[in-house]
Structures are given as C-alpha cells and as structure tokens.
mmCIF file of C-alpha atoms in Angstrom:
data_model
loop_
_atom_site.group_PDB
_atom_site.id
_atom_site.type_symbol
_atom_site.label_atom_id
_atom_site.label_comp_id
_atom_site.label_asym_id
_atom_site.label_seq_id
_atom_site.Cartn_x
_atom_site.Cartn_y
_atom_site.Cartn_z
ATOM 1 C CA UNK A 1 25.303 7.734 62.166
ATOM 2 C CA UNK A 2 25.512 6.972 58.425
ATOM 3 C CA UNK A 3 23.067 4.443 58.276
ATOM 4 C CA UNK A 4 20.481 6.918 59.922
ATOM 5 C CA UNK A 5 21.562 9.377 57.282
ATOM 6 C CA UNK A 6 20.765 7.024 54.630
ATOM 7 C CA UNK A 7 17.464 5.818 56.182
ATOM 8 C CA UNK A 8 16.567 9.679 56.789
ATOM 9 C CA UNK A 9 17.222 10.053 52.973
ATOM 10 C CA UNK A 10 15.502 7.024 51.646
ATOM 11 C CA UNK A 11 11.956 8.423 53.879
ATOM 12 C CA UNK A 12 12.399 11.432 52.328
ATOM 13 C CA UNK A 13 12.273 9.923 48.976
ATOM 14 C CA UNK A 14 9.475 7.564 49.456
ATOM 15 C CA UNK A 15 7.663 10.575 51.013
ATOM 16 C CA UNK A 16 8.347 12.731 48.020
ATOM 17 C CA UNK A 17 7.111 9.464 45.472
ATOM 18 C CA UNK A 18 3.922 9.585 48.117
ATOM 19 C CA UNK A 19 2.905 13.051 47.439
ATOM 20 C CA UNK A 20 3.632 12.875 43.736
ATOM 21 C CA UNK A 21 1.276 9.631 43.041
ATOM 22 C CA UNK A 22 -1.334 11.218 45.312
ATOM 23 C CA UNK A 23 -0.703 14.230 43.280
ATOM 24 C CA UNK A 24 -1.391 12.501 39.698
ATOM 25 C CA UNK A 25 -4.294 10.496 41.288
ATOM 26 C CA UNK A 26 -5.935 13.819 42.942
ATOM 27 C CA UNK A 27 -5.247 16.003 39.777
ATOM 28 C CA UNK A 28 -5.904 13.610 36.892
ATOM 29 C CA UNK A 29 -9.523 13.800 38.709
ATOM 30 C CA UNK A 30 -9.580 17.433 39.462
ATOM 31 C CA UNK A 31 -6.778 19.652 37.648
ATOM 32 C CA UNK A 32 -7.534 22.164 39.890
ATOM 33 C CA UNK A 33 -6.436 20.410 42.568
ATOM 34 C CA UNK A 34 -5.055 22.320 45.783
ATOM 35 C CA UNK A 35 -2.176 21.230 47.572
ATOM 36 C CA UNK A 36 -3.842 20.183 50.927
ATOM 37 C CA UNK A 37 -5.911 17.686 48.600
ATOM 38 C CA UNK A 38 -3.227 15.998 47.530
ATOM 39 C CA UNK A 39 -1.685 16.220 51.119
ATOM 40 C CA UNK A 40 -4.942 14.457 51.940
ATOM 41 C CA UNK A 41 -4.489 12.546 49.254
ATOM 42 C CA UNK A 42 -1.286 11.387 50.142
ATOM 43 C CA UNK A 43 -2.175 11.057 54.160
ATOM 44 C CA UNK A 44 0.395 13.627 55.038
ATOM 45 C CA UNK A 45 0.244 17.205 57.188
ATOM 46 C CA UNK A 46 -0.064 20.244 54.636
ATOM 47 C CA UNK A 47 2.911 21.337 55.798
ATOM 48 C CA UNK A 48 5.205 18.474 54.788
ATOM 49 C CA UNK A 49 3.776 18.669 51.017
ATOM 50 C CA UNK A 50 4.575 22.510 51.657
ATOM 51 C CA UNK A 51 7.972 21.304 52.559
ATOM 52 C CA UNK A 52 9.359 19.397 49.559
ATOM 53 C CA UNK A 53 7.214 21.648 46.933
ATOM 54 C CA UNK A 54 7.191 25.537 47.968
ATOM 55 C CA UNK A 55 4.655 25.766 45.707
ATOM 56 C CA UNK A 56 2.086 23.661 43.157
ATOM 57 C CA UNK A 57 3.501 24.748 40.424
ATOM 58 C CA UNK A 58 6.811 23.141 42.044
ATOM 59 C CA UNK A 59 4.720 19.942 42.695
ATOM 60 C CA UNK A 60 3.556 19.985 39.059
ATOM 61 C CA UNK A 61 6.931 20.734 37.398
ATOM 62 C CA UNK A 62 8.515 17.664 39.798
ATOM 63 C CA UNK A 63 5.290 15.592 38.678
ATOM 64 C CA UNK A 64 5.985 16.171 35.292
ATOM 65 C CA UNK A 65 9.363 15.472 35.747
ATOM 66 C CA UNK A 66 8.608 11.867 37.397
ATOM 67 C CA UNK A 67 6.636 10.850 34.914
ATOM 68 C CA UNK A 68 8.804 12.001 32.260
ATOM 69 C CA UNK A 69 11.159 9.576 33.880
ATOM 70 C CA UNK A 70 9.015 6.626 34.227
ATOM 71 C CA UNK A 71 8.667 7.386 30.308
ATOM 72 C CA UNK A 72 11.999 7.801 29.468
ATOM 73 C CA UNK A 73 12.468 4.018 31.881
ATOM 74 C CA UNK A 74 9.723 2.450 29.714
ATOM 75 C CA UNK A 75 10.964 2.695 26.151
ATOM 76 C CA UNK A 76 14.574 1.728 27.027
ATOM 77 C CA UNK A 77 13.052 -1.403 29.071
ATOM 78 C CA UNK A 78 11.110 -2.552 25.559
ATOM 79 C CA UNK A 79 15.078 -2.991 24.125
ATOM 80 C CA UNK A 80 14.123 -0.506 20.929
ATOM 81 C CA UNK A 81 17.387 -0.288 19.380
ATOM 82 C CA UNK A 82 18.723 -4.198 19.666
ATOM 83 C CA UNK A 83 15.144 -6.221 19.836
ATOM 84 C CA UNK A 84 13.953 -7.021 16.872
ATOM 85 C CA UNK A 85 11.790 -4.604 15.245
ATOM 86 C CA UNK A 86 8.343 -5.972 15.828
ATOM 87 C CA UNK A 87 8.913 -7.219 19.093
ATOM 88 C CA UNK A 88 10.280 -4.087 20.253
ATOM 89 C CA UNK A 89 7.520 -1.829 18.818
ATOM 90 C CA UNK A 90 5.035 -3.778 20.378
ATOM 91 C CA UNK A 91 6.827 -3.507 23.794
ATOM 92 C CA UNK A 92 7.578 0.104 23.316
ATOM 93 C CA UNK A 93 3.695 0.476 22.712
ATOM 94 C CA UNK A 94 2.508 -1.555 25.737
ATOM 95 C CA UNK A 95 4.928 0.152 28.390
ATOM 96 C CA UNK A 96 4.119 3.901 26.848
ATOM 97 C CA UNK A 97 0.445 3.225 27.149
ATOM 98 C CA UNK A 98 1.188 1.970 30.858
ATOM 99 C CA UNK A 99 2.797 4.908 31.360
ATOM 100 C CA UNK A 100 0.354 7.648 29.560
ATOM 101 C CA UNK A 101 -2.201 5.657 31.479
ATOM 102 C CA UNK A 102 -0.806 5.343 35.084
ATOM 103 C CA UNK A 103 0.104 8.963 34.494
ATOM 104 C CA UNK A 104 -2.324 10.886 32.310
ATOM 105 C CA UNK A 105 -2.014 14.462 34.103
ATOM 106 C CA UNK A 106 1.672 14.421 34.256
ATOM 107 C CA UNK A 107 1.840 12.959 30.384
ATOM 108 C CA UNK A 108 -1.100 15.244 29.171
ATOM 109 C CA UNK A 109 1.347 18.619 30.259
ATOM 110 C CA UNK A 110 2.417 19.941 27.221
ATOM 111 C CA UNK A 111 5.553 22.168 26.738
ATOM 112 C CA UNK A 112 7.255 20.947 30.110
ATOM 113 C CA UNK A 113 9.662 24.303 31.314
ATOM 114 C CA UNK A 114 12.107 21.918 33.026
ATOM 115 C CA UNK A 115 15.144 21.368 30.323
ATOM 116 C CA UNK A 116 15.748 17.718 31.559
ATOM 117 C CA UNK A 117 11.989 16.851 30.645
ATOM 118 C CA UNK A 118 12.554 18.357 27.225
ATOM 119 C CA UNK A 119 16.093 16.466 26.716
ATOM 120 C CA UNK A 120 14.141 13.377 27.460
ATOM 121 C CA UNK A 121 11.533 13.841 25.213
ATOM 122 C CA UNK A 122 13.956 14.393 22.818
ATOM 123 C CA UNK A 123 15.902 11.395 23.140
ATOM 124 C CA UNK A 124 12.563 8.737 23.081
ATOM 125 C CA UNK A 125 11.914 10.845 20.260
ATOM 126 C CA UNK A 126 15.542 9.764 18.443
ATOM 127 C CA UNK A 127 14.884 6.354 19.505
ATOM 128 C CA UNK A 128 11.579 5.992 18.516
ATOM 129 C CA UNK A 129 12.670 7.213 15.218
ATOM 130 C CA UNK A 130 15.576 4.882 14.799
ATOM 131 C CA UNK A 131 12.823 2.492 15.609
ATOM 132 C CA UNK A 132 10.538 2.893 12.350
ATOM 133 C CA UNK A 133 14.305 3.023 10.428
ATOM 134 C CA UNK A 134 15.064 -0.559 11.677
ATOM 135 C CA UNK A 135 11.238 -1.586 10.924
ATOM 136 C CA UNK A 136 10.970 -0.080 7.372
ATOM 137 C CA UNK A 137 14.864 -1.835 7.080
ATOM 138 C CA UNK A 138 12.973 -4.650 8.222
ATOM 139 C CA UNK A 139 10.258 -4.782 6.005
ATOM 140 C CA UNK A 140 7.308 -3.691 8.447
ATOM 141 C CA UNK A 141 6.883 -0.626 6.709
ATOM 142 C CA UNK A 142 7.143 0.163 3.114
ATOM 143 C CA UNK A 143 10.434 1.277 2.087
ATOM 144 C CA UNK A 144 9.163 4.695 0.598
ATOM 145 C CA UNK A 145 7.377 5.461 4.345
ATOM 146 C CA UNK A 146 7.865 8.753 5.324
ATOM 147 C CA UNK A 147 9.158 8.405 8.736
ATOM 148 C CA UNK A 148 8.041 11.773 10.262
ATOM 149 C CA UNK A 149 4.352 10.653 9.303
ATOM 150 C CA UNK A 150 4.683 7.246 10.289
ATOM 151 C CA UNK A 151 5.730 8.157 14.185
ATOM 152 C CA UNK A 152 3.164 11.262 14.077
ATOM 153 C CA UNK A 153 0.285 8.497 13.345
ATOM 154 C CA UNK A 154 2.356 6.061 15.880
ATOM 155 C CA UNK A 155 1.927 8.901 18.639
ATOM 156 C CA UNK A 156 -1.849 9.617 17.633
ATOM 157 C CA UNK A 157 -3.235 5.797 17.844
ATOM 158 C CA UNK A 158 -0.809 5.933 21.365
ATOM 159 C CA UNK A 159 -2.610 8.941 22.625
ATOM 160 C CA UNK A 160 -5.860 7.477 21.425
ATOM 161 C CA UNK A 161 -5.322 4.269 23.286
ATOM 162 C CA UNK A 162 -4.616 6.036 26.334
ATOM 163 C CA UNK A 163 -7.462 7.696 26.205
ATOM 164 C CA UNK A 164 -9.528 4.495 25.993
ATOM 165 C CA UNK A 165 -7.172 2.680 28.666
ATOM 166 C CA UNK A 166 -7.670 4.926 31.357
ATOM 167 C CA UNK A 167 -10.970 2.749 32.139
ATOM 168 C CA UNK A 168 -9.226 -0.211 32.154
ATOM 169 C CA UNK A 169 -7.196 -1.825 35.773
ATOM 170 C CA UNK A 170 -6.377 -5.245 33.754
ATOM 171 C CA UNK A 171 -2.980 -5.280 32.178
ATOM 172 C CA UNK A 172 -3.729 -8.187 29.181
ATOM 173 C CA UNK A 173 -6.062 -5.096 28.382
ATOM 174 C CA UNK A 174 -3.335 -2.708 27.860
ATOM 175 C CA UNK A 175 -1.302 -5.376 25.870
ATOM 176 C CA UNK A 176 -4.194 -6.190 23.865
ATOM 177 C CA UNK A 177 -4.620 -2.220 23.221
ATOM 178 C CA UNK A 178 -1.047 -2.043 22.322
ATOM 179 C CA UNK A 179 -1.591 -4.928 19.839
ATOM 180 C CA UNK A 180 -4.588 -3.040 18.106
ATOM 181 C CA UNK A 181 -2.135 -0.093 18.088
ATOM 182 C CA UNK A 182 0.854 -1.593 16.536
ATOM 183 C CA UNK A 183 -1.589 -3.739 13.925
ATOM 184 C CA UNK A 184 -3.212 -0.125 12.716
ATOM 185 C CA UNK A 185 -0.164 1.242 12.387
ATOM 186 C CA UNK A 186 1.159 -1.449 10.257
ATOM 187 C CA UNK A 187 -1.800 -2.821 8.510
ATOM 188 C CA UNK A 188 -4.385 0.235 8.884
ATOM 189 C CA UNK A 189 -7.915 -0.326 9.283
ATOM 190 C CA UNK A 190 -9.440 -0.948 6.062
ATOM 191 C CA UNK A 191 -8.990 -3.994 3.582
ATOM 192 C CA UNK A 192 -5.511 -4.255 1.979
ATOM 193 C CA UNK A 193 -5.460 -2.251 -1.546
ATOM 194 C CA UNK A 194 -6.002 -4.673 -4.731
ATOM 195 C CA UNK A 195 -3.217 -4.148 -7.073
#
C-alpha cells in the first residue's frame, strides 16, 4: 500500500512538472494564455490543470516558483564560491542563460509575490556578489571596480544574451554566448585604453 502511495505521489508530480513546461511553452508564446491552452498544451483534461492550480494566477505564481528553482539549481551547479573565479563565472553565465532561455516567461516576471522566490533571488544575488569579490581578489577585475556596477552590467549583457538565445536549440551556442558575455564584461567591447 506504500509503494502505491509513493507511485500516486511521484504521477502527481510529473503531472504538475507537465502542466508547468506546457505552461512556459504556451505563455512565453502567448502571455495571455488561458488555462485550457496550456491543458492542451500539456495533453491533459481542463479539469486536472484546474485541479493542481485553482486558478492561473496559481499556475503562474507555481511557474515562477519552478523556474526560480531551476535558477537557484543552476548557479550552485557552476561551483561559484570554491571554483576558481573565471571558470566559475563562465559556468554561472552558461547555466543562467540556459535557464533565462528555457524559461523566459517565468524569468521575465518581475517582483515575484511568493517570499521563497524573493529569498532565492536574494541569495544568487549574495553569491553572485561574492563572485566578482573573489574575481577582482583574483585579478579579473580591477581592484577599484565598483561591485554593484560590475554585477548590474553582468545582469544586463545576461538579459541581453537571453534575449538573443531564445532563437537558438544548439547548446555550444549558449556556451559560446556565455563566452561573449563573460569576455564583455571583463574586457568590454572597444580597444584596450593606451596609457
């Protein structure tokens, strides 16, 4: 009896990760999505997307809250705080843009209500911060960078990446975007300054 109990559960939560992918698919095409296209979408009855979410902003809010996690899974998969600096910046940049890609409705929500979502945020926000400390430490970035303005232009070329990747389906293609990213970042765009 157990097992079934367990098996019941683990249908309900691929269901549930069934309706929200059809949901980011459907709505990152059509914000104004309703709920029995993403039930199309996601090749389930109406009723059981009515189920799980009583409503679409409930579907939203858990969207937002998925992808938030994938997020929050992607920068602590690059390593940021023990790889070494450059290595870890670049893999912070290609999973985020994976991420910001894969889910560009969820990502693009801005001022999430759900507290969790905004504790996450917070937290890549501390690490990505402790990032740029260990790469000016490292001698990446100049050691009079201002920090704040470093990850502000960090989240800008990310955002601007994303915006180019979401034609993309080849992943060297991200990693080569998240290459050009972390090179701008570090290097800029024009000719190095003569002294």
């Amino acid at each position: 009896m157990e097992t079934r109990g367990r098996a019941l559960r683990a249908d309900a939560e691929r269901t549930v990760r069934t309706i929200l992918e059809a949901a980011e698919r459907v709505l990152a095409a059509d914000p104004t999505a309703t709920m029995e296209q993403i039930a199309a979408e996601a090749g389930v009855a109406r009723t059981t997307v009515h189920r799980r979410f009583a409503t679409r902003e409930a579907l939203v809010e858990a969207l937002t809250a998925w992808a938030t996690e994938r997020f929050r899974q992607a920068v602590e998969a690059a390593r940021p705080l023990t790889s070494p600096p450059l290595v870890a910046l670049h893999q912070v940049t290609v999973n985020v843009l994976q991420v910001k890609i894969g889910w560009s409705f969820a990502m693009g929500r801005t001022a999430p209500s759900d507290p969790e979502v905004a504790r996450v945020h917070a937290d890549v926000l501390a690490q990505c911060d402790q990032l740029f400390r260990c790469a000016r430490e490292a001698g990446l970035l100049p050691a009079d960078a201002d920090l704040e303005w470093v990850r502000r232009v960090y989240y800008a070329l990310i955002h601007e990446a994303a915006e180019e990747g979401r034609e993309l389906v080849d992943v060297g293609a991200v990693d080569k975007l998240a290459a050009r990213v972390v090179d701008t970042l570090l290097h800029g765009v024009g000719a190095p300054a003569k002294a």
